[in-house]
Amino acid sequence: MSTPTRRQELAADLLDLALSRRTRYLQDLSELVAIDSGSYDPDGVNQVADWVQRRLRRIGFTVERVHFPADGVYQAGDALVARKKGALRADEGGRRILLAGHMDTVFDRGTARERPFTLQGSLAHGPGVSDDKGGLLAGLTALEILDAHRWTAYDELVLIATPDEEIGSPASRPLIERTARGMHYALGLECARENGDLVIGRKGVADFRITVTGKAAHAGIEPERGANAALAAAHLIVELQALNGRWDDVTVNVGTIKGGSRANIVCADAELRVEVRAATVADVQRVERAIQQAARHPAVPGTTITVEQLDLCPPMEVTAASRRMLDMAQRAAGAVGVSLAAATTGGVGDANLIAGTGVPTLDGLGPVGGADHTPQEWLDTTSVPQRIALLAALVATLGHTADASR
């Protein structure tokens, strides 16, 4: 029997299994949406973790529960790292595959009671129904149907579920990066775009603090003895905003400015917060050099400018390896009756951190959804069986694919 025929038969079996679980999926989703699990609600996140942990253990995963110490006033919920060994060692062509989703939402405690899970025709609504409870549950269900199919042609499957993605993963970032290292492939469980596209690229984000130092003086009696930091900052803002359009897929935004103490004092200090988004690490570095160059030449004599990079979330770059993964995903999609394309986006997520370790990554492998972070958030339930089957078929394909990551 040829390889394409075997793949088609596997995809058909997985689709049948996914279809048989549609009602169960919706019941599970309603349970998860009923749990308030905002990023700042560790008790709620841990309730979701309890739920997911029980399900993973039923299908043979070993689950590590990771507790994070409080960071100042912020206490994150727990993370889960679940592992299951397959029957095909890495030296025999087996591959290690990471699935990544998050358990937190952007919504405050009480939202689940105010806006409970509902079905309106084929659309499900509720806090986190798409971002990311629907996607996380799709990943879990895909692993369950692979287990039901007794599929073991891989080296290791790993699922990581994090508690703080919606606020930039401040607690879980080191764990994500540590877990990703050594993986052959990674699949992000955020839901697909509204038109069904996967996500093949995400911009990276660099945050900068720029401090302008001048000299105070009496604004009415001897302003000439001062050096106005606010004026220097204003010139700098114009120069930085003009960087937009210099490079493709790069945005520069001066988001905040503060400075000075009184209207009758020449401003002695000012501070800018600047965000840069770019599709490649090389472009982030180009913009940083341009910012540093501008800082070396303040427009107001007597002022100095200091640039400090506060944070960098690496881009999820489009690479030859991720394009090969997309090709495999499209073949798997065709086998389950789904037409599939991919998009790039300016939004960031945990997939950025994974891709930043060098692991080929695709994201958006959950069901189709939209209006994330709003009361109108929705999930298209008609997409659920095919997307679960697609995800399971892609995991099966990658599990013994030796060349996609080269």
mmCIF file of C-alpha atoms in Angstrom:
data_model
loop_
_atom_site.group_PDB
_atom_site.id
_atom_site.type_symbol
_atom_site.label_atom_id
_atom_site.label_comp_id
_atom_site.label_asym_id
_atom_site.label_seq_id
_atom_site.Cartn_x
_atom_site.Cartn_y
_atom_site.Cartn_z
ATOM 1 C CA MET A 1 0.000 0.000 0.000
ATOM 2 C CA SER A 2 1.438 3.420 -0.981
ATOM 3 C CA THR A 3 2.262 6.114 1.556
ATOM 4 C CA PRO A 4 -0.380 8.569 0.231
ATOM 5 C CA THR A 5 -3.029 5.851 0.520
ATOM 6 C CA ARG A 6 -2.008 5.061 4.093
ATOM 7 C CA ARG A 7 -2.143 8.728 4.979
ATOM 8 C CA GLN A 8 -5.595 9.096 3.449
ATOM 9 C CA GLU A 9 -6.867 6.079 5.372
ATOM 10 C CA LEU A 10 -5.373 7.410 8.617
ATOM 11 C CA ALA A 11 -6.909 10.843 8.020
ATOM 12 C CA ALA A 12 -10.305 9.256 7.321
ATOM 13 C CA ASP A 13 -10.098 7.232 10.550
ATOM 14 C CA LEU A 14 -9.107 10.300 12.535
ATOM 15 C CA LEU A 15 -11.951 12.318 11.040
ATOM 16 C CA ASP A 16 -14.448 9.614 12.010
ATOM 17 C CA LEU A 17 -13.080 9.675 15.562
ATOM 18 C CA ALA A 18 -13.246 13.484 15.681
ATOM 19 C CA LEU A 19 -16.820 13.503 14.389
ATOM 20 C CA SER A 20 -17.823 11.010 17.060
ATOM 21 C CA ARG A 21 -16.470 13.375 19.730
ATOM 22 C CA ARG A 22 -18.148 16.588 18.556
ATOM 23 C CA THR A 23 -20.893 16.508 21.195
ATOM 24 C CA ARG A 24 -18.369 15.667 23.908
ATOM 25 C CA TYR A 25 -16.137 18.516 22.724
ATOM 26 C CA LEU A 26 -18.960 21.034 23.116
ATOM 27 C CA GLN A 27 -19.794 19.725 26.578
ATOM 28 C CA ASP A 28 -16.143 19.967 27.578
ATOM 29 C CA LEU A 29 -15.878 23.457 26.115
ATOM 30 C CA SER A 30 -18.877 24.646 28.096
ATOM 31 C CA GLU A 31 -17.211 23.339 31.290
ATOM 32 C CA LEU A 32 -13.947 25.129 30.539
ATOM 33 C CA VAL A 33 -15.619 28.418 29.580
ATOM 34 C CA ALA A 34 -17.583 28.299 32.862
ATOM 35 C CA ILE A 35 -14.278 28.600 34.765
ATOM 36 C CA ASP A 36 -13.042 32.165 35.154
ATOM 37 C CA SER A 37 -9.315 31.952 34.437
ATOM 38 C CA GLY A 38 -7.980 35.424 33.817
ATOM 39 C CA SER A 39 -4.229 35.868 33.846
ATOM 40 C CA TYR A 40 -4.455 37.512 37.275
ATOM 41 C CA ASP A 41 -6.701 34.786 38.696
ATOM 42 C CA PRO A 42 -4.359 31.925 39.700
ATOM 43 C CA ASP A 43 -7.114 29.974 41.422
ATOM 44 C CA GLY A 44 -9.192 29.943 38.246
ATOM 45 C CA VAL A 45 -6.223 29.041 36.061
ATOM 46 C CA ASN A 46 -5.433 26.182 38.427
ATOM 47 C CA GLN A 47 -8.984 24.865 38.099
ATOM 48 C CA VAL A 48 -8.435 24.654 34.354
ATOM 49 C CA ALA A 49 -5.061 22.998 34.984
ATOM 50 C CA ASP A 50 -6.731 20.402 37.218
ATOM 51 C CA TRP A 51 -9.226 19.617 34.457
ATOM 52 C CA VAL A 52 -6.619 19.336 31.697
ATOM 53 C CA GLN A 53 -4.244 17.326 33.880
ATOM 54 C CA ARG A 54 -6.882 14.675 34.596
ATOM 55 C CA ARG A 55 -7.605 14.227 30.904
ATOM 56 C CA LEU A 56 -3.957 13.961 29.929
ATOM 57 C CA ARG A 57 -3.240 11.316 32.547
ATOM 58 C CA ARG A 58 -6.126 9.190 31.255
ATOM 59 C CA ILE A 59 -4.333 8.782 27.922
ATOM 60 C CA GLY A 60 -0.954 7.929 29.375
ATOM 61 C CA PHE A 61 0.787 11.285 29.677
ATOM 62 C CA THR A 62 3.129 11.983 32.548
ATOM 63 C CA VAL A 63 2.225 15.460 33.772
ATOM 64 C CA GLU A 64 4.585 17.859 35.522
ATOM 65 C CA ARG A 65 2.756 20.592 37.420
ATOM 66 C CA VAL A 66 4.924 23.720 37.625
ATOM 67 C CA HIS A 67 4.250 26.315 40.332
ATOM 68 C CA PHE A 68 5.750 29.780 39.957
ATOM 69 C CA PRO A 69 6.819 31.936 42.914
ATOM 70 C CA ALA A 70 5.104 35.301 43.222
ATOM 71 C CA ASP A 71 6.807 38.149 41.379
ATOM 72 C CA GLY A 72 6.056 41.196 43.482
ATOM 73 C CA VAL A 73 2.275 41.512 43.605
ATOM 74 C CA TYR A 74 1.727 39.145 40.666
ATOM 75 C CA GLN A 75 1.067 35.470 41.263
ATOM 76 C CA ALA A 76 0.709 33.308 38.166
ATOM 77 C CA GLY A 77 -1.277 30.107 38.072
ATOM 78 C CA ASP A 78 0.444 26.784 37.493
ATOM 79 C CA ALA A 79 1.719 25.483 34.164
ATOM 80 C CA LEU A 80 1.490 21.921 32.856
ATOM 81 C CA VAL A 81 4.165 20.073 30.907
ATOM 82 C CA ALA A 82 2.815 16.686 29.793
ATOM 83 C CA ARG A 83 4.929 14.032 28.077
ATOM 84 C CA LYS A 84 4.256 10.722 26.378
ATOM 85 C CA LYS A 85 6.892 8.490 24.817
ATOM 86 C CA GLY A 86 6.239 6.780 21.513
ATOM 87 C CA ALA A 87 7.542 3.592 19.946
ATOM 88 C CA LEU A 88 9.956 5.176 17.458
ATOM 89 C CA ARG A 89 13.246 6.453 18.850
ATOM 90 C CA ALA A 90 14.838 9.593 17.449
ATOM 91 C CA ASP A 91 17.710 7.578 15.959
ATOM 92 C CA GLU A 92 15.078 5.505 14.125
ATOM 93 C CA GLY A 93 13.397 8.595 12.645
ATOM 94 C CA GLY A 94 10.958 9.316 15.446
ATOM 95 C CA ARG A 95 10.357 12.961 16.176
ATOM 96 C CA ARG A 96 9.603 15.038 19.270
ATOM 97 C CA ILE A 97 6.556 17.252 18.796
ATOM 98 C CA LEU A 98 5.486 20.088 21.079
ATOM 99 C CA LEU A 99 1.881 21.280 21.274
ATOM 100 C CA ALA A 100 1.394 24.611 23.048
ATOM 101 C CA GLY A 101 -1.749 26.271 24.381
ATOM 102 C CA HIS A 102 -2.679 28.570 27.231
ATOM 103 C CA MET A 103 -5.220 28.378 30.029
ATOM 104 C CA ASP A 104 -5.606 32.074 30.857
ATOM 105 C CA THR A 105 -8.002 34.599 29.357
ATOM 106 C CA VAL A 106 -8.167 38.396 29.362
ATOM 107 C CA PHE A 107 -11.417 38.445 31.346
ATOM 108 C CA ASP A 108 -11.997 39.290 35.012
ATOM 109 C CA ARG A 109 -13.553 36.982 37.582
ATOM 110 C CA GLY A 110 -17.340 36.991 37.252
ATOM 111 C CA THR A 111 -17.354 37.225 33.444
ATOM 112 C CA ALA A 112 -18.268 33.552 33.014
ATOM 113 C CA ARG A 113 -21.383 34.117 35.115
ATOM 114 C CA GLU A 114 -22.295 37.318 33.283
ATOM 115 C CA ARG A 115 -21.678 35.842 29.807
ATOM 116 C CA PRO A 116 -21.984 32.062 30.100
ATOM 117 C CA PHE A 117 -21.280 29.612 27.309
ATOM 118 C CA THR A 118 -24.000 29.755 24.656
ATOM 119 C CA LEU A 119 -24.665 28.237 21.256
ATOM 120 C CA GLN A 120 -26.305 30.451 18.653
ATOM 121 C CA GLY A 121 -26.724 28.306 15.602
ATOM 122 C CA SER A 122 -23.275 26.985 14.801
ATOM 123 C CA LEU A 123 -21.418 29.657 16.784
ATOM 124 C CA ALA A 124 -20.331 29.159 20.373
ATOM 125 C CA HIS A 125 -19.842 32.228 22.566
ATOM 126 C CA GLY A 126 -18.309 32.853 25.971
ATOM 127 C CA PRO A 127 -15.139 34.211 27.587
ATOM 128 C CA GLY A 128 -12.136 32.394 26.149
ATOM 129 C CA VAL A 129 -14.242 30.190 23.867
ATOM 130 C CA SER A 130 -11.784 30.821 21.046
ATOM 131 C CA ASP A 131 -8.741 32.251 22.819
ATOM 132 C CA ASP A 132 -7.638 29.751 23.898
ATOM 133 C CA LYS A 133 -9.973 27.251 25.523
ATOM 134 C CA GLY A 134 -11.321 26.076 22.189
ATOM 135 C CA GLY A 135 -7.801 25.628 20.823
ATOM 136 C CA LEU A 136 -6.385 23.985 23.931
ATOM 137 C CA LEU A 137 -9.307 21.565 24.004
ATOM 138 C CA ALA A 138 -8.814 20.791 20.302
ATOM 139 C CA GLY A 139 -5.206 19.844 21.024
ATOM 140 C CA LEU A 140 -6.228 17.634 23.904
ATOM 141 C CA THR A 141 -8.929 15.968 21.800
ATOM 142 C CA ALA A 142 -6.490 15.391 18.936
ATOM 143 C CA LEU A 143 -4.160 13.596 21.346
ATOM 144 C CA GLU A 144 -7.103 11.524 22.597
ATOM 145 C CA ILE A 145 -8.109 10.346 19.131
ATOM 146 C CA LEU A 146 -4.494 9.488 18.298
ATOM 147 C CA ASP A 147 -4.437 7.425 21.479
ATOM 148 C CA ALA A 148 -7.725 5.771 20.506
ATOM 149 C CA HIS A 149 -6.171 4.931 17.137
ATOM 150 C CA ARG A 150 -3.188 3.437 18.992
ATOM 151 C CA TRP A 151 -0.810 5.585 17.005
ATOM 152 C CA THR A 152 2.711 5.481 18.468
ATOM 153 C CA ALA A 153 5.003 6.307 15.505
ATOM 154 C CA TYR A 154 6.852 9.157 17.208
ATOM 155 C CA ASP A 155 9.633 9.658 19.710
ATOM 156 C CA GLU A 156 7.800 11.921 22.160
ATOM 157 C CA LEU A 157 4.688 14.065 22.349
ATOM 158 C CA VAL A 158 4.768 17.057 24.678
ATOM 159 C CA LEU A 159 1.922 19.407 25.544
ATOM 160 C CA ILE A 160 2.587 22.614 27.450
ATOM 161 C CA ALA A 161 -0.307 24.618 28.898
ATOM 162 C CA THR A 162 0.621 28.022 30.298
ATOM 163 C CA PRO A 163 -1.103 30.422 32.743
ATOM 164 C CA ASP A 164 -0.015 33.873 31.559
ATOM 165 C CA GLU A 165 0.142 34.105 27.760
ATOM 166 C CA GLU A 166 -2.295 37.005 27.639
ATOM 167 C CA ILE A 167 0.118 39.226 29.578
ATOM 168 C CA GLY A 168 3.273 38.188 27.743
ATOM 169 C CA SER A 169 4.150 35.010 29.685
ATOM 170 C CA PRO A 170 6.296 36.750 32.329
ATOM 171 C CA ALA A 171 6.339 33.706 34.622
ATOM 172 C CA SER A 172 6.270 30.890 32.090
ATOM 173 C CA ARG A 173 8.679 32.180 29.440
ATOM 174 C CA PRO A 174 11.768 30.376 30.808
ATOM 175 C CA LEU A 175 9.743 27.154 31.094
ATOM 176 C CA ILE A 176 8.441 27.495 27.528
ATOM 177 C CA GLU A 177 11.916 28.060 26.129
ATOM 178 C CA ARG A 178 13.425 25.249 28.187
ATOM 179 C CA THR A 179 10.678 22.831 27.102
ATOM 180 C CA ALA A 180 11.003 23.800 23.440
ATOM 181 C CA ARG A 181 14.711 23.112 23.197
ATOM 182 C CA GLY A 182 15.313 19.694 21.706
ATOM 183 C CA MET A 183 11.911 19.530 19.987
ATOM 184 C CA HIS A 184 11.808 18.800 16.276
ATOM 185 C CA TYR A 185 8.488 20.582 15.587
ATOM 186 C CA ALA A 186 6.026 22.801 17.433
ATOM 187 C CA LEU A 187 2.310 23.341 16.871
ATOM 188 C CA GLY A 188 0.542 26.312 18.453
ATOM 189 C CA LEU A 189 -3.043 25.722 19.548
ATOM 190 C CA GLU A 190 -4.369 29.233 19.115
ATOM 191 C CA CYS A 191 -7.510 29.115 17.010
ATOM 192 C CA ALA A 192 -7.365 29.587 13.261
ATOM 193 C CA ARG A 193 -7.984 33.018 11.709
ATOM 194 C CA GLU A 194 -11.570 33.968 10.918
ATOM 195 C CA ASN A 195 -11.100 32.806 7.318
ATOM 196 C CA GLY A 196 -9.578 29.491 8.446
ATOM 197 C CA ASP A 197 -5.926 30.395 7.841
ATOM 198 C CA LEU A 198 -3.147 28.966 9.953
ATOM 199 C CA VAL A 199 -0.449 31.337 11.209
ATOM 200 C CA ILE A 200 3.001 30.807 9.731
ATOM 201 C CA GLY A 201 4.612 34.007 10.975
ATOM 202 C CA ARG A 202 4.247 36.400 13.909
ATOM 203 C CA LYS A 203 6.078 39.662 14.340
ATOM 204 C CA GLY A 204 8.439 40.050 17.234
ATOM 205 C CA VAL A 205 8.140 42.910 19.718
ATOM 206 C CA ALA A 206 10.938 44.981 21.233
ATOM 207 C CA ASP A 207 10.166 47.522 23.961
ATOM 208 C CA PHE A 208 12.450 50.484 24.601
ATOM 209 C CA ARG A 209 12.677 53.118 27.310
ATOM 210 C CA ILE A 210 14.307 56.328 26.117
ATOM 211 C CA THR A 211 15.427 58.842 28.716
ATOM 212 C CA VAL A 212 16.117 62.444 27.729
ATOM 213 C CA THR A 213 18.138 64.506 30.200
ATOM 214 C CA GLY A 214 18.292 68.294 30.018
ATOM 215 C CA LYS A 215 18.890 71.122 32.447
ATOM 216 C CA ALA A 216 16.351 72.934 34.590
ATOM 217 C CA ALA A 217 16.102 76.724 34.645
ATOM 218 C CA HIS A 218 13.553 79.394 35.503
ATOM 219 C CA ALA A 219 11.318 79.558 32.448
ATOM 220 C CA GLY A 220 10.602 83.271 32.837
ATOM 221 C CA ILE A 221 13.804 84.793 34.171
ATOM 222 C CA GLU A 222 16.638 82.799 32.578
ATOM 223 C CA PRO A 223 15.327 80.150 30.175
ATOM 224 C CA GLU A 224 18.534 80.419 28.163
ATOM 225 C CA ARG A 225 20.366 78.661 31.021
ATOM 226 C CA GLY A 226 18.218 75.563 30.600
ATOM 227 C CA ALA A 227 18.168 72.714 28.116
ATOM 228 C CA ASN A 228 14.622 71.583 27.382
ATOM 229 C CA ALA A 229 14.345 67.787 27.503
ATOM 230 C CA ALA A 230 10.696 67.912 26.408
ATOM 231 C CA LEU A 231 11.634 69.755 23.233
ATOM 232 C CA ALA A 232 14.415 67.256 22.503
ATOM 233 C CA ALA A 233 11.949 64.434 23.112
ATOM 234 C CA ALA A 234 9.443 66.013 20.716
ATOM 235 C CA HIS A 235 12.027 66.177 17.930
ATOM 236 C CA LEU A 236 12.986 62.571 18.668
ATOM 237 C CA ILE A 237 9.360 61.409 18.485
ATOM 238 C CA VAL A 238 9.027 62.863 14.999
ATOM 239 C CA GLU A 239 12.260 61.178 13.939
ATOM 240 C CA LEU A 240 11.275 57.796 15.371
ATOM 241 C CA GLN A 241 7.782 57.835 13.891
ATOM 242 C CA ALA A 242 9.362 58.586 10.509
ATOM 243 C CA LEU A 243 11.035 55.150 10.665
ATOM 244 C CA ASN A 244 7.677 53.625 9.748
ATOM 245 C CA GLY A 245 7.771 52.610 6.105
ATOM 246 C CA ARG A 246 11.551 52.426 5.907
ATOM 247 C CA TRP A 247 11.457 48.618 6.098
ATOM 248 C CA ASP A 248 8.693 46.214 5.094
ATOM 249 C CA ASP A 249 6.682 44.658 7.951
ATOM 250 C CA VAL A 250 8.206 46.997 10.544
ATOM 251 C CA THR A 251 6.241 49.345 12.813
ATOM 252 C CA VAL A 252 7.574 51.851 15.318
ATOM 253 C CA ASN A 253 5.237 53.410 17.874
ATOM 254 C CA VAL A 254 6.034 56.010 20.508
ATOM 255 C CA GLY A 255 3.337 54.949 22.932
ATOM 256 C CA THR A 256 3.899 57.167 25.983
ATOM 257 C CA ILE A 257 5.759 60.345 26.891
ATOM 258 C CA LYS A 258 6.208 61.980 30.258
ATOM 259 C CA GLY A 259 8.454 64.690 31.563
ATOM 260 C CA GLY A 260 8.929 67.908 33.436
ATOM 261 C CA SER A 261 7.653 69.019 36.810
ATOM 262 C CA ARG A 262 6.128 72.515 36.474
ATOM 263 C CA ALA A 263 5.129 74.844 33.674
ATOM 264 C CA ASN A 264 7.497 77.560 34.917
ATOM 265 C CA ILE A 265 10.574 75.307 34.863
ATOM 266 C CA VAL A 266 12.497 74.414 31.736
ATOM 267 C CA CYS A 267 11.956 70.662 31.450
ATOM 268 C CA ALA A 268 14.976 68.788 32.808
ATOM 269 C CA ASP A 269 13.931 65.234 31.991
ATOM 270 C CA ALA A 270 11.577 63.290 29.768
ATOM 271 C CA GLU A 271 10.893 59.633 29.085
ATOM 272 C CA LEU A 272 9.501 57.852 26.036
ATOM 273 C CA ARG A 273 8.246 54.292 25.790
ATOM 274 C CA VAL A 274 8.619 52.891 22.290
ATOM 275 C CA GLU A 275 7.419 49.638 20.793
ATOM 276 C CA VAL A 276 8.952 48.079 17.682
ATOM 277 C CA ARG A 277 7.338 45.190 15.799
ATOM 278 C CA ALA A 278 9.152 43.359 13.037
ATOM 279 C CA ALA A 279 8.938 40.063 11.184
ATOM 280 C CA THR A 280 12.612 39.158 11.548
ATOM 281 C CA VAL A 281 15.324 39.481 14.165
ATOM 282 C CA ALA A 282 17.447 41.274 11.562
ATOM 283 C CA ASP A 283 14.792 43.990 11.203
ATOM 284 C CA VAL A 284 14.502 44.413 14.974
ATOM 285 C CA GLN A 285 18.248 44.964 15.071
ATOM 286 C CA ARG A 286 18.085 47.459 12.183
ATOM 287 C CA VAL A 287 15.482 49.536 14.007
ATOM 288 C CA GLU A 288 17.464 49.435 17.248
ATOM 289 C CA ARG A 289 20.524 50.758 15.421
ATOM 290 C CA ALA A 290 18.403 53.553 13.917
ATOM 291 C CA ILE A 291 17.069 54.492 17.360
ATOM 292 C CA GLN A 292 20.571 54.537 18.814
ATOM 293 C CA GLN A 293 21.772 56.686 15.920
ATOM 294 C CA ALA A 294 18.991 59.211 16.499
ATOM 295 C CA ALA A 295 19.783 59.274 20.223
ATOM 296 C CA ARG A 296 23.386 60.232 19.561
ATOM 297 C CA HIS A 297 22.295 63.502 17.932
ATOM 298 C CA PRO A 298 19.704 65.278 20.110
ATOM 299 C CA ALA A 299 18.099 68.322 18.503
ATOM 300 C CA VAL A 300 18.469 70.508 21.603
ATOM 301 C CA PRO A 301 21.988 71.535 22.698
ATOM 302 C CA GLY A 302 22.782 70.529 26.254
ATOM 303 C CA THR A 303 20.526 67.454 26.277
ATOM 304 C CA THR A 304 21.527 63.804 26.241
ATOM 305 C CA ILE A 305 19.504 60.742 25.265
ATOM 306 C CA THR A 306 19.849 57.209 26.650
ATOM 307 C CA VAL A 307 18.202 54.162 25.040
ATOM 308 C CA GLU A 308 17.425 51.013 27.031
ATOM 309 C CA GLN A 309 15.840 47.877 25.554
ATOM 310 C CA LEU A 310 13.432 46.533 28.170
ATOM 311 C CA ASP A 311 12.224 43.369 26.523
ATOM 312 C CA LEU A 312 12.297 41.360 23.319
ATOM 313 C CA CYS A 313 9.729 38.811 22.265
ATOM 314 C CA PRO A 314 11.379 37.168 19.247
ATOM 315 C CA PRO A 315 9.565 36.970 15.944
ATOM 316 C CA MET A 316 8.128 33.696 14.738
ATOM 317 C CA GLU A 317 9.923 33.927 11.434
ATOM 318 C CA VAL A 318 8.741 32.339 8.215
ATOM 319 C CA THR A 319 11.449 29.811 7.349
ATOM 320 C CA ALA A 320 12.015 27.078 4.801
ATOM 321 C CA ALA A 321 11.269 24.519 7.533
ATOM 322 C CA SER A 322 7.977 26.149 8.530
ATOM 323 C CA ARG A 323 6.952 26.300 4.872
ATOM 324 C CA ARG A 324 7.583 22.561 4.590
ATOM 325 C CA MET A 325 5.453 22.051 7.692
ATOM 326 C CA LEU A 326 2.703 24.121 6.067
ATOM 327 C CA ASP A 327 2.890 21.923 2.985
ATOM 328 C CA MET A 328 2.374 18.862 5.186
ATOM 329 C CA ALA A 329 -0.520 20.582 6.948
ATOM 330 C CA GLN A 330 -2.148 21.378 3.616
ATOM 331 C CA ARG A 331 -1.865 17.754 2.513
ATOM 332 C CA ALA A 332 -3.380 16.613 5.806
ATOM 333 C CA ALA A 333 -6.135 19.201 5.425
ATOM 334 C CA GLY A 334 -6.961 17.952 1.959
ATOM 335 C CA ALA A 335 -7.311 14.431 3.299
ATOM 336 C CA VAL A 336 -10.000 15.588 5.785
ATOM 337 C CA GLY A 337 -11.779 17.874 3.332
ATOM 338 C CA VAL A 338 -10.372 21.248 4.412
ATOM 339 C CA SER A 339 -8.839 23.894 2.175
ATOM 340 C CA LEU A 340 -5.968 25.516 4.008
ATOM 341 C CA ALA A 341 -3.849 28.644 3.670
ATOM 342 C CA ALA A 342 -1.579 30.517 6.055
ATOM 343 C CA ALA A 343 -1.110 34.106 7.114
ATOM 344 C CA THR A 344 1.330 36.281 9.016
ATOM 345 C CA THR A 345 0.226 38.555 11.839
ATOM 346 C CA GLY A 346 1.513 41.367 14.006
ATOM 347 C CA GLY A 347 0.173 39.737 17.155
ATOM 348 C CA VAL A 348 2.498 37.777 19.406
ATOM 349 C CA GLY A 349 2.030 34.652 21.486
ATOM 350 C CA ASP A 350 3.851 31.747 23.073
ATOM 351 C CA ALA A 351 4.633 30.453 19.573
ATOM 352 C CA ASN A 352 7.056 33.385 19.242
ATOM 353 C CA LEU A 353 9.027 32.161 22.241
ATOM 354 C CA ILE A 354 9.122 28.614 20.886
ATOM 355 C CA ALA A 355 10.200 29.692 17.414
ATOM 356 C CA GLY A 356 12.839 31.889 19.035
ATOM 357 C CA THR A 357 14.611 28.746 20.231
ATOM 358 C CA GLY A 358 14.982 27.600 16.613
ATOM 359 C CA VAL A 359 12.148 25.053 16.504
ATOM 360 C CA PRO A 360 10.086 25.071 13.260
ATOM 361 C CA THR A 361 6.638 26.270 14.314
ATOM 362 C CA LEU A 362 3.103 26.600 12.959
ATOM 363 C CA ASP A 363 0.319 28.269 14.914
ATOM 364 C CA GLY A 364 -3.442 28.677 14.602
ATOM 365 C CA LEU A 365 -4.159 24.944 14.629
ATOM 366 C CA GLY A 366 -7.321 25.201 16.709
ATOM 367 C CA PRO A 367 -10.848 25.508 15.293
ATOM 368 C CA VAL A 368 -11.969 28.647 13.452
ATOM 369 C CA GLY A 369 -12.797 31.545 15.759
ATOM 370 C CA GLY A 370 -12.699 35.308 16.087
ATOM 371 C CA ALA A 371 -13.439 38.545 17.984
ATOM 372 C CA ASP A 372 -10.906 37.516 20.622
ATOM 373 C CA HIS A 373 -10.732 39.649 23.782
ATOM 374 C CA THR A 374 -14.242 41.025 23.245
ATOM 375 C CA PRO A 375 -17.756 40.140 24.449
ATOM 376 C CA GLN A 376 -18.481 38.995 20.884
ATOM 377 C CA GLU A 377 -15.799 36.259 20.896
ATOM 378 C CA TRP A 378 -16.981 33.249 18.891
ATOM 379 C CA LEU A 379 -16.017 29.750 17.782
ATOM 380 C CA ASP A 380 -17.400 28.079 14.659
ATOM 381 C CA THR A 381 -18.458 24.643 15.901
ATOM 382 C CA THR A 382 -18.838 23.305 12.359
ATOM 383 C CA SER A 383 -15.052 23.586 11.996
ATOM 384 C CA VAL A 384 -14.298 21.537 15.104
ATOM 385 C CA PRO A 385 -14.184 17.925 13.788
ATOM 386 C CA GLN A 386 -12.164 18.736 10.671
ATOM 387 C CA ARG A 387 -9.685 20.914 12.556
ATOM 388 C CA ILE A 388 -9.161 18.286 15.246
ATOM 389 C CA ALA A 389 -8.657 15.611 12.584
ATOM 390 C CA LEU A 390 -6.294 17.922 10.680
ATOM 391 C CA LEU A 391 -4.245 18.542 13.812
ATOM 392 C CA ALA A 392 -4.104 14.852 14.668
ATOM 393 C CA ALA A 393 -3.138 13.921 11.102
ATOM 394 C CA LEU A 394 -0.396 16.552 11.071
ATOM 395 C CA VAL A 395 1.012 15.277 14.367
ATOM 396 C CA ALA A 396 0.983 11.753 12.912
ATOM 397 C CA THR A 397 2.799 12.922 9.777
ATOM 398 C CA LEU A 398 5.421 14.894 11.679
ATOM 399 C CA GLY A 399 5.974 12.069 14.140
ATOM 400 C CA HIS A 400 8.179 10.178 11.711
ATOM 401 C CA THR A 401 9.170 12.891 9.252
ATOM 402 C CA ALA A 402 12.911 13.328 9.239
ATOM 403 C CA ASP A 403 13.438 16.099 6.726
ATOM 404 C CA ALA A 404 10.939 18.914 7.384
ATOM 405 C CA SER A 405 13.104 20.651 9.956
ATOM 406 C CA ARG A 406 16.254 20.721 7.844
#
